[in-house]
Amino acid sequence: MVFKRHQLTTNKWSALVITILFTVIASEFKVIPFNGEDFRFGLGSAAFFFLLLIFQPASFVLTGLFTGVAVVVVRIGEDMIFTDDAFWLIFENHLPAFLFYFLFAAVLSVIKLERFKTAPFLLGAVATAIEFTANSVEHIARYLLVSDLHFEFREWVLLVLVAIFRSYFVVGLYSSITIMEQNKRMQGMLEIGSNLYAETLYLQKSMNHIEQITASSYDLYRQLKKQEYHSLSVQALHVAQEIHEVKKDSQRILAGLEKITKTKREMHYFLSEVLQLVIHANEKYSELLKKQIVIHSTISIDFETEQQIPLLAILNNLVANAVEAILYDGEIYIDMYEEFHHTWFVIKDTGRGISKEDQAIVFEPGYTTKFNDQGVAATGIGLSHTQEIIQTLEGHIDITSLEKGVIFKISIPTKNLRR
């Protein structure tokens, strides 16, 4: 607990230091719209706002205080080195910059920035108002300290325009990054969900077998008891009871998995989005296997579906098999189209293919062409899983072996896929 608290404190201080350093550096890249160097528009305020959004500091006020001090100190140091002006003149010229950062952070602290993050347009409007106010206070202070400074109406207008541009630019950048992160998390969740869905189907099938075995064991017990084989009948009953316990445990696991996959399936995706997830996942998989594989896709139909989890399980398994079937480099083609009220998924690869003799048994559990480094065969349940999922959607799958590679054609009634 002490370690976690120490780590949390360290992270907060690290975020504060990063905010200060990047803001100070960014503030040195500036545009001077007015005469002289009395007022400047730099990237410092944009960087400061962006980092506040990213890090969400424990204390906005302290962050604004330290950042404002750091910016002023650096600017004073630069002028002390590169100009001959008196210290107090330099100090008076740069002190107002402190007010901007301090006031900007203090107001963000008061309005509770976190509640605006989910509303980008409102966040941009709020940030614009805060920046305009902070800039105005900075310039008024500069006006009071520097007697020969003049500030006309057009310059107030420019303050407003710059505040709008910088605020919405930062909010747009932050929103883009947030959406990218959400998409990555969603993709990971869907991949997990598709795997769980396939395992749920296999577990359901095992449950049916367990039910049959339980009934057979109990029937055996009754027959043995009827024939007065007491010892054997007791063993048969014990076996039936143990299988029944396994069945109950499996039911609990199955209920949990179905609850998870049901939650994942409540989200809706377009077919094109599902396909992009499959392509992205298997491009990474081919890179992991150190293979040079190009995946091509053609989509002539697109609609929103509630069956993204089973579709991901089907397509991921077939495309992953295609990746594994290609030795070093090759190509995979994925076509999606509609014909006779059925949605077709055609997957073609340039791998080693499947012999005509094996095509009749390729979907049977246990069939495999994959072996590990020790020569141990894979389970061979991937394609049988795929076929079962397709059958639950009232679909059909065909395989055609080529001279180089193989083609899988999947046909599913569109009404079973379309939302």
PDB file of C-alpha atoms in Angstrom, residues 1 9 18-19 46 52-53 69 186 259 284 290-291 301 391 400:
ATOM      1  CA  MET A   1       0.000   0.000   0.000  1.00  0.00           C
ATOM      2  CA  THR A   9       3.075  10.450  -5.873  1.00  0.00           C
ATOM      3  CA  ILE A  18       6.791  17.142 -18.014  1.00  0.00           C
ATOM      4  CA  THR A  19       4.068  19.800 -18.139  1.00  0.00           C
ATOM      5  CA  ALA A  46      -1.730  25.325 -26.313  1.00  0.00           C
ATOM      6  CA  LEU A  52      -3.588  19.445 -18.469  1.00  0.00           C
ATOM      7  CA  LEU A  53      -6.140  17.414 -20.444  1.00  0.00           C
ATOM      8  CA  VAL A  69       7.100  30.822 -12.615  1.00  0.00           C
ATOM      9  CA  MET A 186     -12.780  -1.874 -28.286  1.00  0.00           C
ATOM     10  CA  LYS A 259     -23.144 -13.306 -19.987  1.00  0.00           C
ATOM     11  CA  LYS A 284      -0.053  -8.152 -36.680  1.00  0.00           C
ATOM     12  CA  LYS A 290       7.905 -12.939 -39.388  1.00  0.00           C
ATOM     13  CA  LYS A 291       6.051 -13.432 -42.669  1.00  0.00           C
ATOM     14  CA  ILE A 301     -22.118  -4.859 -49.452  1.00  0.00           C
ATOM     15  CA  GLN A 391     -24.345 -23.518 -38.775  1.00  0.00           C
ATOM     16  CA  THR A 400     -11.911 -25.549 -52.909  1.00  0.00           C
TER      17      THR A 400
END
